[in-house]
PDB file of C-alpha atoms in Angstrom:
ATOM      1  CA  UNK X 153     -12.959   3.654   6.714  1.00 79.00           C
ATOM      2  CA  UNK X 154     -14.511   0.670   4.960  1.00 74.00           C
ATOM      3  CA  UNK X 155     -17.945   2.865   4.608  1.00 77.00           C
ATOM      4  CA  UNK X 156     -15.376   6.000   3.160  1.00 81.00           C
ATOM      5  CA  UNK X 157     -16.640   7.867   6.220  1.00 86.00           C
ATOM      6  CA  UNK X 158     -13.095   9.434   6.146  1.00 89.00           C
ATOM      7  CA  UNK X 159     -13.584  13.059   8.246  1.00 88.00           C
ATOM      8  CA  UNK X 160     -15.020  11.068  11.028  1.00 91.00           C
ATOM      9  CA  UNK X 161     -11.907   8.265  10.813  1.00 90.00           C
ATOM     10  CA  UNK X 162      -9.457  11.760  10.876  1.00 92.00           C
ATOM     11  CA  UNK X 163     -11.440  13.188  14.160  1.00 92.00           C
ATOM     12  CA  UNK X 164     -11.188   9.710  15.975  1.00 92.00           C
ATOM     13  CA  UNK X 165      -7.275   9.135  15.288  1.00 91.00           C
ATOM     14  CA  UNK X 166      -7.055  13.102  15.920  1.00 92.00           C
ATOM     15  CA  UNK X 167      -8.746  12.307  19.308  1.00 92.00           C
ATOM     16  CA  UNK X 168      -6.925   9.370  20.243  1.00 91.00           C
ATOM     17  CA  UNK X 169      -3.510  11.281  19.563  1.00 92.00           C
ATOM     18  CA  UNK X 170      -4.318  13.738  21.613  1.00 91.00           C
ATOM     19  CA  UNK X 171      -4.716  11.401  24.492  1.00 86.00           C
ATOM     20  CA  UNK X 172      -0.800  10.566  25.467  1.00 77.00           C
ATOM     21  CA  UNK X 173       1.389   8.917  26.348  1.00 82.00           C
ATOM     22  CA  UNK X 174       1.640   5.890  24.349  1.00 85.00           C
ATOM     23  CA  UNK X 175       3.920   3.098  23.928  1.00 89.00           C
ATOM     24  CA  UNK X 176       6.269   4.174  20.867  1.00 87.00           C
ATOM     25  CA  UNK X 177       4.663   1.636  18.962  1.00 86.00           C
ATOM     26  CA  UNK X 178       1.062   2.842  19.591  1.00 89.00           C
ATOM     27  CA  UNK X 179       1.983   5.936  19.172  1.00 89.00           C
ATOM     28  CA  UNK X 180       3.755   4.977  15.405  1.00 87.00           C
ATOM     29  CA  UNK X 181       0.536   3.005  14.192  1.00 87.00           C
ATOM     30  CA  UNK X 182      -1.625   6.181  15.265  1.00 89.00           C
ATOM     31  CA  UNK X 183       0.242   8.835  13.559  1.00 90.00           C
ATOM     32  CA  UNK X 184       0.641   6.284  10.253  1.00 88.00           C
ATOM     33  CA  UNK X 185      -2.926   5.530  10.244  1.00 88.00           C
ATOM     34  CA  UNK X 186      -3.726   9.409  10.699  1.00 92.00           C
ATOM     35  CA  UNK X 187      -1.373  10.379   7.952  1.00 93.00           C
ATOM     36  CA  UNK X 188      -3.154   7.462   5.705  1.00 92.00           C
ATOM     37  CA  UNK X 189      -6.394   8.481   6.372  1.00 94.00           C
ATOM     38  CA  UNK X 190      -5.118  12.579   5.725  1.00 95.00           C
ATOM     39  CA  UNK X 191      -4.167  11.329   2.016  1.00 96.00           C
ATOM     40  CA  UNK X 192      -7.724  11.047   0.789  1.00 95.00           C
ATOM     41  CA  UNK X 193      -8.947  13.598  -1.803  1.00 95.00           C
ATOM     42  CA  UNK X 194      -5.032  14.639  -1.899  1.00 97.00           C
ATOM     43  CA  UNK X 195      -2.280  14.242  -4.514  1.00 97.00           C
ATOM     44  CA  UNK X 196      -0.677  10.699  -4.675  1.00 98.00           C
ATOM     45  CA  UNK X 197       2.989  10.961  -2.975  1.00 97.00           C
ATOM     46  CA  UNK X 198       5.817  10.188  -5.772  1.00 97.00           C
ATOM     47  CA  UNK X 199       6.636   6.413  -6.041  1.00 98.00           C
ATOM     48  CA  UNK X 200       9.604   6.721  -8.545  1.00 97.00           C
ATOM     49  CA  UNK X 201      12.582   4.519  -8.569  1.00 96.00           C
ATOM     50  CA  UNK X 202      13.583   0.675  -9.597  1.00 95.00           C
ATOM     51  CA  UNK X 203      11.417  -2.384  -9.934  1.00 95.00           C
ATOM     52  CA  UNK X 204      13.402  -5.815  -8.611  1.00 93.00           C
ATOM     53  CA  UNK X 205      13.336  -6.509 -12.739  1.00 92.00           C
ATOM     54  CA  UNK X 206      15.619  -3.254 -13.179  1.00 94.00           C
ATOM     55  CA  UNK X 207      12.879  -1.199 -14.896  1.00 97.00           C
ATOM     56  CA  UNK X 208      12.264   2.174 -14.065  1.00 97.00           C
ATOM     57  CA  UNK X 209       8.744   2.906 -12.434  1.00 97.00           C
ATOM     58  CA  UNK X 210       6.820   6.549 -11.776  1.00 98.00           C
ATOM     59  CA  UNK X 211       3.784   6.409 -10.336  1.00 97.00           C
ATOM     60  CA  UNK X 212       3.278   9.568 -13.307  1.00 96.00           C
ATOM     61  CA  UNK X 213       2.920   7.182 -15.703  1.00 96.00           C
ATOM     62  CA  UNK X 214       0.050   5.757 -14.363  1.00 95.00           C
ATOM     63  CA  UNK X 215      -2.112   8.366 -14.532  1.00 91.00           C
ATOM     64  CA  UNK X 216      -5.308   7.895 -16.334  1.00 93.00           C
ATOM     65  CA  UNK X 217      -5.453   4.775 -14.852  1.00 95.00           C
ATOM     66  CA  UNK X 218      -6.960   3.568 -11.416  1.00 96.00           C
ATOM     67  CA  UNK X 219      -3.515   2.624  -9.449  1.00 97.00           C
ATOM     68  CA  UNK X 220      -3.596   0.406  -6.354  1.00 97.00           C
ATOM     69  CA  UNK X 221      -0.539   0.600  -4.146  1.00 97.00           C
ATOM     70  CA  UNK X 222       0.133  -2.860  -2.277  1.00 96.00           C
ATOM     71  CA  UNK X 223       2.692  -2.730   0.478  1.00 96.00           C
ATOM     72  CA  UNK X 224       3.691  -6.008   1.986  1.00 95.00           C
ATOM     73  CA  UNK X 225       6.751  -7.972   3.517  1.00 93.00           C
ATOM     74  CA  UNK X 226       7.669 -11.383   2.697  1.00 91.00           C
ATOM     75  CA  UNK X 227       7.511 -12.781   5.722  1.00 89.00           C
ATOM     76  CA  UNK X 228       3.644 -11.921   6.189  1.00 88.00           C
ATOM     77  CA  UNK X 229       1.126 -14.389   6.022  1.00 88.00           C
ATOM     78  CA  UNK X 230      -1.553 -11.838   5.936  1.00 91.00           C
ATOM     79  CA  UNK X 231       0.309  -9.977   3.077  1.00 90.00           C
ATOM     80  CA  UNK X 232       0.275 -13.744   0.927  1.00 90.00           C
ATOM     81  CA  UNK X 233      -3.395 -13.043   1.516  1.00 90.00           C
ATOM     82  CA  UNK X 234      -3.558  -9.748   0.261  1.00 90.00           C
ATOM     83  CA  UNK X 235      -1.918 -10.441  -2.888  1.00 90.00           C
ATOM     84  CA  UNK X 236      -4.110 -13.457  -3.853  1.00 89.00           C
ATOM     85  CA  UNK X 237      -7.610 -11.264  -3.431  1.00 88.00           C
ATOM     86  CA  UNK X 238      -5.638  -8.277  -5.067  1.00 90.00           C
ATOM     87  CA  UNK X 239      -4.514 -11.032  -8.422  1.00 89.00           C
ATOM     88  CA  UNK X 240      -8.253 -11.868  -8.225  1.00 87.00           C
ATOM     89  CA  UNK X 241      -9.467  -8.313  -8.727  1.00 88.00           C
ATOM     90  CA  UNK X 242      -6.680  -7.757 -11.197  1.00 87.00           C
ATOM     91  CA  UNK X 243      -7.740 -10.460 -13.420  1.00 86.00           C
ATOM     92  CA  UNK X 244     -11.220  -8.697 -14.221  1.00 87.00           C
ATOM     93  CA  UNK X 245      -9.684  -5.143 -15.403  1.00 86.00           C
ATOM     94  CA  UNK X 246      -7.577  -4.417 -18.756  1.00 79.00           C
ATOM     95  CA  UNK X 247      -4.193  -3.010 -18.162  1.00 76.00           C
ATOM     96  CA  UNK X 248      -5.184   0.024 -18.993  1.00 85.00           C
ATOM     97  CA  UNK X 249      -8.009   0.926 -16.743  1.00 92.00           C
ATOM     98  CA  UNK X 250      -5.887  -0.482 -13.786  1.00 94.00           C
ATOM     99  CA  UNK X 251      -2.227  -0.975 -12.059  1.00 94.00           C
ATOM    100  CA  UNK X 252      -0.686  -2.525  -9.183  1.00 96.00           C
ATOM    101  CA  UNK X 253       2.403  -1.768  -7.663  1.00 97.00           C
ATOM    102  CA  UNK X 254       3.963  -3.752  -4.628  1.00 97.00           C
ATOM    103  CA  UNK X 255       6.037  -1.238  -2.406  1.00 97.00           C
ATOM    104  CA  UNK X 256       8.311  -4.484   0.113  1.00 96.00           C
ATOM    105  CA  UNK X 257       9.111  -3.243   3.444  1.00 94.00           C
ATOM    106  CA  UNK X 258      11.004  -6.043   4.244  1.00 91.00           C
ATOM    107  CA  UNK X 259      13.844  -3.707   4.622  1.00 84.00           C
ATOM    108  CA  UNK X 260      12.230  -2.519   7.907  1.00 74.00           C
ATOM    109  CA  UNK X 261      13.331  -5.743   9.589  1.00 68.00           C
ATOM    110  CA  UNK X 262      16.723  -6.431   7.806  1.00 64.00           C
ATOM    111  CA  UNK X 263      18.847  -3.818   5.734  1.00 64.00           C
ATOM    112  CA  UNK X 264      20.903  -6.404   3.573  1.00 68.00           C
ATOM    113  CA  UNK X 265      19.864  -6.563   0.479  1.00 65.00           C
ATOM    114  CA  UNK X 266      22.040  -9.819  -0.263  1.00 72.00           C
ATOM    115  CA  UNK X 267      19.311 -11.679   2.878  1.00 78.00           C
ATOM    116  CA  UNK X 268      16.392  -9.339   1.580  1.00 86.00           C
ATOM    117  CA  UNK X 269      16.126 -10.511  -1.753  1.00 88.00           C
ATOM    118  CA  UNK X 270      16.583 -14.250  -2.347  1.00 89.00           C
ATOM    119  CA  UNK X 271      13.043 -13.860   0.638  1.00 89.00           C
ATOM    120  CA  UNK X 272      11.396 -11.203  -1.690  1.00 93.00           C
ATOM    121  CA  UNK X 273      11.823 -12.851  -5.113  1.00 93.00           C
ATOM    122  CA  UNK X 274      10.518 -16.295  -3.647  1.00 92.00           C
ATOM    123  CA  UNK X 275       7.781 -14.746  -2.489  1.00 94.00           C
ATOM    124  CA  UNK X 276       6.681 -12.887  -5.851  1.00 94.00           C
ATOM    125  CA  UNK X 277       7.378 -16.430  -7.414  1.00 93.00           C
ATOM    126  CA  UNK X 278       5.618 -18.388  -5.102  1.00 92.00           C
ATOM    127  CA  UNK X 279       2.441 -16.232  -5.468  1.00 91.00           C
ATOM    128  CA  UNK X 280       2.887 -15.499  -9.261  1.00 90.00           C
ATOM    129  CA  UNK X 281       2.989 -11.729  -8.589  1.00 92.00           C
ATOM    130  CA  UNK X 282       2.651  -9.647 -12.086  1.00 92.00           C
ATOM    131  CA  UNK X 283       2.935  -6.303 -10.838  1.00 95.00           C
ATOM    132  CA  UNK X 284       5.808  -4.151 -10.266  1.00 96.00           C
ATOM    133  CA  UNK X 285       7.825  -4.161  -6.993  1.00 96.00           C
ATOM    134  CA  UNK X 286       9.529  -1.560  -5.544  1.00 96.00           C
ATOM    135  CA  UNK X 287      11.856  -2.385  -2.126  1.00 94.00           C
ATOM    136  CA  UNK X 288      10.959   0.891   0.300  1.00 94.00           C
ATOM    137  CA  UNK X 289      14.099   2.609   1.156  1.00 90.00           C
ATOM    138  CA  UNK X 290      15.177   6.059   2.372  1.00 88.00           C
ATOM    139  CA  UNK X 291      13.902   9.536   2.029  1.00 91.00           C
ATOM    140  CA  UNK X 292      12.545   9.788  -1.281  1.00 92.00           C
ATOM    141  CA  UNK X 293      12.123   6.314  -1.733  1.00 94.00           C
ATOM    142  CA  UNK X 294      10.362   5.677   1.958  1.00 95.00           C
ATOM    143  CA  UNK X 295       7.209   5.014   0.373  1.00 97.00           C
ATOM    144  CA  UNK X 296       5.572   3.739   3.680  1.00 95.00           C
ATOM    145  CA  UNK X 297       6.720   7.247   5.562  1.00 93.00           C
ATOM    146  CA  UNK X 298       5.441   9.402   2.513  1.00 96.00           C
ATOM    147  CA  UNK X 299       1.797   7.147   2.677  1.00 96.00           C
ATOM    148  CA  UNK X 300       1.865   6.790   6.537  1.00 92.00           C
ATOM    149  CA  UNK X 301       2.533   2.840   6.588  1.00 92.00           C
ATOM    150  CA  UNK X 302       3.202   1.766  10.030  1.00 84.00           C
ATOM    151  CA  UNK X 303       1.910  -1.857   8.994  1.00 86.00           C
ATOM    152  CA  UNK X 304       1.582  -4.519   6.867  1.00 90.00           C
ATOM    153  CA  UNK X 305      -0.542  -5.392   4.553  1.00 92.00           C
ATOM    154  CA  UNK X 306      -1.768  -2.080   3.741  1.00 93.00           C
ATOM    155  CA  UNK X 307      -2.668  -0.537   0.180  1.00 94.00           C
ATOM    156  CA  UNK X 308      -4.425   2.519  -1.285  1.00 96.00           C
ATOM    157  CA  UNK X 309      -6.240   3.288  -4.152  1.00 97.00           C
ATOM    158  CA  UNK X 310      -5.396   6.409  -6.453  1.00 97.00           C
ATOM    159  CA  UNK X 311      -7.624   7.842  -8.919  1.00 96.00           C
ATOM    160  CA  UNK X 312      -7.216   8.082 -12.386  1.00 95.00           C
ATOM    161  CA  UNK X 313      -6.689  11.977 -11.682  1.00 95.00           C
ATOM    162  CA  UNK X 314      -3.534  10.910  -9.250  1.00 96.00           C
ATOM    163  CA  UNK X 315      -5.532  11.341  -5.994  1.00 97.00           C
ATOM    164  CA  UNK X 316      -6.105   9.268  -3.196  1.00 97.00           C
ATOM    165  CA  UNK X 317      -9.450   7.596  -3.634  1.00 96.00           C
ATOM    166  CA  UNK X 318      -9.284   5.240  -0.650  1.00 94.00           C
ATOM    167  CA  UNK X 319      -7.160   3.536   1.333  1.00 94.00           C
ATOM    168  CA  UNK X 320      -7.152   0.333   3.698  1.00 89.00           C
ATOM    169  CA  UNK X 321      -9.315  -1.760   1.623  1.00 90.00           C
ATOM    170  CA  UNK X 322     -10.076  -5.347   2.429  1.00 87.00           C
ATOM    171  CA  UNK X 323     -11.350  -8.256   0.682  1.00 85.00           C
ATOM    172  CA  UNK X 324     -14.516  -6.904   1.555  1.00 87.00           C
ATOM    173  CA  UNK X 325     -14.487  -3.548  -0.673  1.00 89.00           C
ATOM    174  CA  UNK X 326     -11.552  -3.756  -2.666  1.00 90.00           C
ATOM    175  CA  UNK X 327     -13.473  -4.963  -5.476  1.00 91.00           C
ATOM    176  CA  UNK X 328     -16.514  -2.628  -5.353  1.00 91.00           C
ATOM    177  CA  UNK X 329     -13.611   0.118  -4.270  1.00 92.00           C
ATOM    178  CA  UNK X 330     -12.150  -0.483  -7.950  1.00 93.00           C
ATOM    179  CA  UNK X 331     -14.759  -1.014  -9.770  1.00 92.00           C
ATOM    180  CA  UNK X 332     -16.230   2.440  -8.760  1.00 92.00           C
ATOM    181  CA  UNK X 333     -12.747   4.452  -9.131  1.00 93.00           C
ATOM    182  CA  UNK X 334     -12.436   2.721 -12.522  1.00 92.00           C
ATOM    183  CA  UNK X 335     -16.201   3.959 -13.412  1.00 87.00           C
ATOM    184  CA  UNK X 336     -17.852   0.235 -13.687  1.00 57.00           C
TER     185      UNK X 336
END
């Protein structure tokens, strides 16, 4: 993935599903990471609905711009991680050349929003988080289903056309990841 050698990445996971049973689990992360890696060179999936501020958010109106979609539960040390190198990237590009949007799947583990979101907003306070944040719900607001999330931290890159440019970037090649989508 990390050297965009994505038709290859597709075989292997296609390969490895076709090799049952697996635990439920197993079987989960394969199918996610399949449906992840199946996004590239496609249209975006819709990310409309609520930030935690109360503004309204469509991924639509991001277009023209490089987009990088950051999903992450509070209670992830790797995801703390995630955001600081993702704020560090962020810093070097003008709003309008690039956006971040946090998708929390803290739901995942706990459906109660009044014990979800004291967790969530600490967290985005804690770690000075500009971007928007979206909590992942149901059907057309299961933003981890519709980009085949299975675990956390993940993210993926869209285009400024509204495709899929990359996804499961790491410190290692977010940066040069951006900076080509952007055109630098």
């Amino acid at each position: 993935v990390e050297g965009k050698q994505f038709p290859i990445a597709v075989e292997a996971f296609r390969l490895l599903l076709s090799k049952k049973p697996y635990s439920p689990e197993i079987q989960d992360f394969l199918e996610g990471r399949l449906k992840r890696l199946e996004l590239v060179g496609k249209p975006a999936p819709a990310i409309v609905g609520t930030d935690l501020d109360g503004k309204a958010f469509d991924l639509k109106n991001e277009q023209g711009k490089v987009v990088l979609v950051a999903f992450w539960t509070s209670w992830s040390h790797p995801s703390a991680v995630q955001m600081a190198w993702v704020e560090s990237v962020l810093k070097k590009y003008d709003a309008g050349k690039l956006a971040v949007v946090g998708i929390n799947l803290d739901a995942a583990e706990d459906a109660r929003p009044e014990t979800l979101l004291p967790n969530i907003r600490r967290f985005l306070i804690e770690y000075n988080i500009p971007w928007p944040t979206l909590l992942n719900g149901t059907e057309s607001q299961d933003y981890a289903a519709a980009y085949g999330i299975a675990d956390v931290p993940a993210n993926v890159l869209i285009g400024r056309d509204g495709t899929v440019v990359q996804v499961d970037l790491s410190s290692r090649n977010l940066e040069s990841a951006i900076a080509e989508a952007v055109g630098q």
